[in-house]
Short mmCIF file of C-alpha atoms and ligand atoms in Angstrom, two decimals:
data_model
loop_
_atom_site.label_atom_id
_atom_site.label_comp_id
_atom_site.label_asym_id
_atom_site.label_seq_id
_atom_site.Cartn_x
_atom_site.Cartn_y
_atom_site.Cartn_z
CA MET A 1 -45.27 -30.53 15.97
CA THR A 2 -48.95 -31.50 17.71
CA LYS A 3 -48.68 -32.08 21.02
CA SER A 4 -50.06 -35.42 22.73
CA VAL A 5 -51.84 -36.18 25.89
CA VAL A 6 -52.69 -39.56 27.79
CA ILE A 7 -56.18 -39.32 30.21
CA THR A 8 -56.45 -42.21 32.60
CA GLY A 9 -59.72 -42.25 33.36
CA ALA A 10 -61.16 -40.59 30.60
CA SER A 11 -64.71 -42.46 30.24
CA SER A 12 -66.46 -40.45 32.24
CA GLY A 13 -66.33 -36.92 34.69
CA ILE A 14 -63.34 -35.02 34.47
CA GLY A 15 -61.59 -37.25 32.43
CA ALA A 16 -63.84 -36.75 29.71
CA ALA A 17 -63.62 -33.44 30.13
CA LEU A 18 -60.49 -32.38 29.82
CA ALA A 19 -60.38 -34.43 26.68
CA HIS A 20 -62.87 -32.33 25.66
CA GLU A 21 -60.84 -29.42 26.81
CA PHE A 22 -57.42 -30.62 25.07
CA ALA A 23 -58.91 -31.25 22.41
CA ASN A 24 -60.73 -27.87 21.52
CA ARG A 25 -56.73 -26.68 22.29
CA GLY A 26 -55.73 -28.92 19.86
CA TYR A 27 -53.81 -31.98 21.02
CA ASN A 28 -53.61 -35.57 19.82
CA LEU A 29 -55.46 -37.30 22.36
CA ALA A 30 -54.98 -40.88 24.12
CA LEU A 31 -58.21 -41.93 25.98
CA CYS A 32 -57.56 -44.98 28.67
CA ALA A 33 -60.19 -46.78 30.76
CA ARG A 34 -61.98 -49.55 31.55
CA ARG A 35 -65.19 -48.74 29.57
CA THR A 36 -63.95 -48.87 26.64
CA GLU A 37 -67.67 -48.45 24.81
CA LYS A 38 -67.68 -44.91 26.51
CA LEU A 39 -64.15 -44.43 25.30
CA GLU A 40 -65.24 -45.06 21.67
CA SER A 41 -68.47 -42.63 21.89
CA LEU A 42 -66.15 -39.76 22.73
CA LYS A 43 -63.26 -40.41 21.07
CA ASN A 44 -66.16 -40.40 18.13
CA ALA A 45 -67.49 -37.14 19.06
CA LEU A 46 -64.25 -35.36 19.67
CA ILE A 47 -63.43 -36.69 15.77
CA GLU A 48 -66.52 -35.32 14.99
CA SER A 49 -65.97 -31.75 16.31
CA HIS A 50 -62.49 -31.76 15.82
CA LYS A 51 -61.20 -32.68 12.20
CA ASP A 52 -57.58 -31.96 12.71
CA ILE A 53 -56.18 -33.87 15.70
CA GLN A 54 -55.74 -37.91 16.34
CA VAL A 55 -57.73 -39.53 19.22
CA ILE A 56 -57.03 -43.38 19.99
CA THR A 57 -58.46 -45.12 22.81
CA ALA A 58 -56.86 -47.63 25.48
CA ALA A 59 -58.43 -50.44 27.28
CA LEU A 60 -56.91 -49.77 30.54
CA ASP A 61 -57.44 -50.47 34.32
CA VAL A 62 -54.69 -49.00 36.45
CA ASN A 63 -55.30 -52.06 39.32
CA GLU A 64 -53.30 -54.31 36.75
CA LEU A 65 -49.92 -52.21 37.68
CA ASP A 66 -47.77 -54.68 35.19
CA THR A 67 -49.91 -53.34 32.49
CA VAL A 68 -49.66 -49.91 32.75
CA PRO A 69 -46.47 -49.13 31.13
CA SER A 70 -47.25 -51.25 28.16
CA VAL A 71 -50.16 -49.29 27.52
CA LEU A 72 -48.33 -45.84 28.16
CA SER A 73 -45.56 -46.90 25.66
CA GLU A 74 -48.07 -48.92 22.94
CA ILE A 75 -49.46 -44.91 22.87
CA LYS A 76 -45.97 -43.61 22.50
CA LYS A 77 -45.39 -45.83 19.57
CA THR A 78 -48.48 -44.55 17.74
CA PHE A 79 -48.10 -41.01 18.87
CA GLY A 80 -44.09 -40.61 18.42
CA THR A 81 -43.93 -38.79 22.04
CA VAL A 82 -46.26 -38.17 24.89
CA ASP A 83 -46.03 -34.27 26.07
CA ILE A 84 -48.75 -34.78 28.83
CA VAL A 85 -49.72 -37.73 31.06
CA ILE A 86 -52.65 -37.02 33.39
CA ALA A 87 -52.97 -39.80 36.15
CA ASN A 88 -56.74 -39.10 36.39
CA ALA A 89 -58.48 -42.58 37.24
CA GLY A 90 -59.83 -42.86 41.06
CA ILE A 91 -62.69 -44.09 42.64
CA THR A 92 -64.32 -43.37 46.33
CA GLY A 93 -66.01 -44.97 48.53
CA VAL A 94 -67.75 -44.28 52.07
CA ARG A 95 -67.01 -46.54 55.36
CA ARG A 96 -67.18 -46.31 58.42
CA THR A 97 -64.18 -46.76 60.66
CA GLY A 98 -64.38 -50.28 63.00
CA SER A 99 -66.94 -52.26 60.59
CA GLY A 100 -64.13 -54.84 60.07
CA ASP A 101 -64.31 -55.05 56.40
CA LEU A 102 -61.43 -53.40 54.70
CA THR A 103 -61.90 -54.02 50.96
CA ILE A 104 -63.79 -50.96 50.20
CA ASP A 105 -60.46 -49.49 51.62
CA LYS A 106 -58.20 -51.64 49.92
CA ASN A 107 -59.76 -50.91 46.66
CA ILE A 108 -59.76 -47.36 46.69
CA LEU A 109 -55.90 -47.47 47.79
CA GLN A 110 -55.19 -50.02 45.32
CA THR A 111 -56.73 -47.44 42.08
CA ASN A 112 -56.24 -44.08 43.19
CA LEU A 113 -52.69 -44.60 44.78
CA PHE A 114 -50.73 -47.98 43.02
CA GLY A 115 -52.93 -47.37 39.90
CA ALA A 116 -51.42 -43.38 39.99
CA ILE A 117 -48.07 -44.27 41.21
CA ALA A 118 -47.51 -47.03 38.25
CA THR A 119 -49.13 -44.32 35.65
CA VAL A 120 -46.84 -41.96 36.95
CA ASP A 121 -44.15 -44.01 36.98
CA ALA A 122 -44.51 -45.37 33.28
CA ALA A 123 -45.11 -42.40 31.80
CA VAL A 124 -41.41 -40.95 33.59
CA ALA A 125 -40.04 -43.77 32.22
CA ILE A 126 -40.79 -42.31 28.81
CA PHE A 127 -39.76 -39.04 29.58
CA ARG A 128 -36.53 -39.73 31.04
CA GLU A 129 -36.12 -41.37 27.51
CA GLN A 130 -37.68 -38.41 25.46
CA GLY A 131 -36.36 -35.59 27.42
CA PHE A 132 -39.48 -34.07 28.49
CA GLY A 133 -43.01 -34.34 29.35
CA GLN A 134 -45.23 -33.48 32.46
CA ILE A 135 -46.84 -35.92 34.68
CA VAL A 136 -50.65 -34.62 36.14
CA GLY A 137 -51.83 -36.45 39.25
CA MET A 138 -55.19 -36.04 40.05
CA SER A 139 -55.43 -35.31 43.94
CA SER A 140 -57.92 -34.03 46.01
CA PHE A 141 -58.84 -31.33 48.64
CA SER A 142 -59.05 -34.11 51.20
CA ALA A 143 -55.13 -34.52 50.85
CA PHE A 144 -55.37 -31.08 52.87
CA ARG A 145 -57.07 -32.48 56.10
CA GLY A 146 -59.00 -36.20 56.31
CA ILE A 147 -62.86 -36.28 55.40
CA PRO A 148 -65.02 -38.58 58.26
CA GLY A 149 -66.30 -41.26 56.36
CA SER A 150 -64.19 -41.01 53.46
CA ALA A 151 -60.46 -42.00 55.69
CA ALA A 152 -59.13 -44.17 52.98
CA TYR A 153 -59.85 -41.92 49.99
CA SER A 154 -58.29 -39.01 51.94
CA ALA A 155 -55.32 -41.01 52.82
CA SER A 156 -54.94 -42.27 49.34
CA LYS A 157 -55.38 -38.43 47.86
CA ALA A 158 -52.56 -37.18 50.82
CA ALA A 159 -50.28 -40.01 49.82
CA LEU A 160 -50.50 -39.09 46.16
CA THR A 161 -49.93 -35.34 46.54
CA ASN A 162 -47.01 -36.53 48.83
CA TYR A 163 -45.42 -39.00 46.02
CA LEU A 164 -45.90 -36.04 43.63
CA GLN A 165 -43.83 -33.95 45.57
CA ALA A 166 -41.07 -36.34 46.02
CA VAL A 167 -40.97 -37.04 42.14
CA GLY A 168 -41.13 -33.53 41.43
CA THR A 169 -37.97 -32.87 43.63
CA GLU A 170 -36.21 -35.77 41.82
CA LEU A 171 -36.82 -34.04 38.68
CA TYR A 172 -36.24 -30.70 39.72
CA ARG A 173 -32.69 -31.11 37.78
CA LYS A 174 -34.37 -31.84 34.19
CA LYS A 175 -36.33 -28.77 33.09
CA ASP A 176 -38.44 -30.36 30.56
CA ILE A 177 -39.82 -32.75 33.26
CA LYS A 178 -42.68 -31.09 34.88
CA VAL A 179 -44.47 -32.41 37.79
CA THR A 180 -48.45 -31.38 38.06
CA ALA A 181 -50.43 -32.16 41.40
CA ILE A 182 -53.74 -31.21 40.85
CA HIS A 183 -56.48 -30.64 44.40
CA PRO A 184 -60.15 -30.34 42.91
CA GLY A 185 -62.58 -29.52 45.09
CA PHE A 186 -66.25 -30.79 44.83
CA ILE A 187 -66.66 -31.03 40.94
CA ARG A 188 -69.86 -32.64 39.27
CA THR A 189 -69.18 -35.84 37.88
CA GLU A 190 -70.38 -39.69 38.64
CA ILE A 191 -68.02 -40.19 41.44
CA ASP A 192 -71.03 -38.95 43.95
CA GLU A 193 -74.72 -38.79 43.10
CA ASN A 194 -75.14 -36.78 46.46
CA ILE A 195 -72.53 -34.11 45.44
CA GLU A 196 -75.21 -31.10 45.92
CA LYS A 197 -75.19 -31.76 49.20
CA PHE A 198 -71.64 -30.60 49.35
CA PRO A 199 -70.97 -26.69 49.12
CA PHE A 200 -69.05 -24.73 46.30
CA VAL A 201 -69.84 -27.36 43.71
CA ILE A 202 -68.99 -26.67 39.57
CA ASP A 203 -68.85 -28.62 36.45
CA ALA A 204 -66.73 -30.77 35.00
CA ASP A 205 -65.89 -28.63 31.76
CA LYS A 206 -65.11 -25.33 33.96
CA ALA A 207 -63.09 -27.01 36.30
CA ALA A 208 -61.26 -28.93 33.05
CA LYS A 209 -60.55 -25.18 31.49
CA THR A 210 -58.94 -23.76 34.96
CA MET A 211 -57.15 -27.61 35.17
CA ALA A 212 -56.10 -27.37 31.69
CA ASN A 213 -54.80 -23.78 31.94
CA ALA A 214 -52.71 -24.36 35.00
CA ILE A 215 -51.32 -28.11 33.43
CA GLU A 216 -50.36 -25.55 30.34
CA LYS A 217 -48.47 -23.32 32.29
CA GLY A 218 -46.02 -25.79 33.83
CA LYS A 219 -47.86 -25.33 37.73
CA SER A 220 -46.55 -28.23 40.18
CA ASP A 221 -49.67 -27.51 42.55
CA VAL A 222 -53.36 -26.47 42.04
CA VAL A 223 -56.12 -26.31 43.55
CA VAL A 224 -59.44 -25.94 41.52
CA PRO A 225 -61.76 -24.01 41.65
CA SER A 226 -59.18 -21.44 43.71
CA TRP A 227 -61.72 -19.84 45.53
CA PRO A 228 -62.51 -21.44 48.39
CA TRP A 229 -60.36 -24.37 48.48
CA ALA A 230 -56.98 -22.43 48.41
CA ILE A 231 -57.64 -20.73 51.31
CA LEU A 232 -59.36 -23.95 53.00
CA ARG A 233 -56.40 -25.30 51.85
CA ASN A 234 -54.41 -23.86 55.09
CA VAL A 235 -57.33 -23.11 57.11
CA MET A 236 -58.81 -27.10 57.13
CA PRO A 237 -55.67 -28.55 59.28
CA LYS A 238 -56.61 -26.06 62.41
CA LEU A 239 -60.26 -26.42 62.60
CA PRO A 240 -61.55 -28.29 65.49
CA GLU A 241 -63.13 -31.54 64.80
CA SER A 242 -66.69 -31.02 65.46
CA ILE A 243 -66.81 -27.81 62.40
CA ILE A 244 -65.08 -30.68 59.78
CA ALA A 245 -67.67 -32.79 60.78
CA LYS A 246 -70.67 -30.46 60.63
CA ILE A 247 -69.61 -29.06 57.16
CA PHE A 248 -68.73 -33.33 55.68
N1 NAP V 1 -65.39 -35.27 41.70
C1 NAP V 1 -64.95 -34.69 42.33
O1 NAP V 1 -65.49 -33.95 43.09
C2 NAP V 1 -63.30 -35.17 42.57
C3 NAP V 1 -63.23 -34.13 43.31
C4 NAP V 1 -61.36 -34.02 43.99
C5 NAP V 1 -61.13 -35.29 43.17
N2 NAP V 1 -61.23 -35.76 42.26
C6 NAP V 1 -60.40 -37.07 41.69
O2 NAP V 1 -61.01 -36.77 39.97
C7 NAP V 1 -60.71 -37.53 39.26
C8 NAP V 1 -61.74 -38.14 38.58
O3 NAP V 1 -63.07 -38.62 39.33
P1 NAP V 1 -64.62 -37.73 38.58
O4 NAP V 1 -64.82 -37.08 39.79
O5 NAP V 1 -64.15 -37.50 37.01
O6 NAP V 1 -65.25 -39.51 38.29
P2 NAP V 1 -65.34 -40.53 37.51
O7 NAP V 1 -66.91 -39.37 36.96
O8 NAP V 1 -66.29 -41.59 38.34
O9 NAP V 1 -64.36 -41.04 37.14
C9 NAP V 1 -63.39 -41.66 37.21
C10 NAP V 1 -63.19 -42.54 36.17
O10 NAP V 1 -61.53 -43.53 36.61
C11 NAP V 1 -61.59 -44.67 35.68
N3 NAP V 1 -61.33 -45.43 36.82
C12 NAP V 1 -61.71 -46.09 37.69
N4 NAP V 1 -61.13 -46.87 38.30
C13 NAP V 1 -60.69 -47.15 37.01
C14 NAP V 1 -59.32 -48.16 37.02
N5 NAP V 1 -59.24 -49.48 38.02
N6 NAP V 1 -58.56 -48.29 35.65
C15 NAP V 1 -58.39 -46.97 35.12
N7 NAP V 1 -59.69 -46.62 34.98
C16 NAP V 1 -60.56 -46.00 35.90
C17 NAP V 1 -63.12 -44.57 35.45
O11 NAP V 1 -63.13 -45.11 34.13
P3 NAP V 1 -63.60 -47.02 33.69
O12 NAP V 1 -64.63 -47.04 34.78
O13 NAP V 1 -64.49 -46.69 33.03
O14 NAP V 1 -62.47 -47.31 34.25
C18 NAP V 1 -63.72 -42.79 35.19
O15 NAP V 1 -63.30 -42.49 33.54
C19 NAP V 1 -60.42 -39.07 40.74
O16 NAP V 1 -58.95 -39.53 40.81
C20 NAP V 1 -61.12 -38.22 41.84
O17 NAP V 1 -60.61 -39.13 42.85
C21 NAP V 1 -62.62 -35.49 42.07
#
């Protein structure tokens, strides 16, 4: 039976690149995001280049927490089963602490943390019922050390990594349900138009290949690209503030 993958935030960047990568690997795809016109053109391109797979789209705003389970169960009805759910939807936002306006911080935590939790929870409900599946959460290297100017973003990703670890442990006896936390470094996408000013930036399609390999291997924790971020993961928490401030 053809395996299926659900991707939230599939309308651009890493999510769209993962859609191409999993289509190349023969998976059926459910593409979710708010910008449905982008999802439709991605779907058309994928169907054009991959005649043997099924691609569906679903309008999904992960901030509307109550709608997430119904969107995922509609997808399960269409495919019969769901093998992989990638909770990828996310936003960023720069804010200097002390401005007195928490709007940006609230939005970031709502989407990156509560939106992801709603996705993980709805996916795990399906996996428990069908007896198998894999949930993938898109965290960040900023989970390793808070990044100046991105305090809320860093906190949302650190919390997501922690949440995924806890879910993985909750499910460790269920050998056929896997939990994967992905920690990307800097990936060239729409999320930050100034991404080139940062070090070690890679293209989304290259990142998607590495991510898909790790997902298929059922890894619980992934850093993409591994150089230099797998090493920096251990080094960053110990670096003095002056160096972190200089880099970021
Ligand atoms: N690029 C990087 O360097 C980097 C590094 C570390 C982690 N990440 C993480 O990777 C993930 C993907 O980011 P990206 O770099 O690919 O950025 P992107 O190109 O801006 O893509 C973000 C995706 O999230 C979707 N999204 C945002 N808010 C949503 C909501 N409320 N409901 C549903 N979908 C929503 C967007 O779709 P719509 O606007 O159409 O809804 C879009 O498809 C994010 O979680 C991000 O934090 C990225």
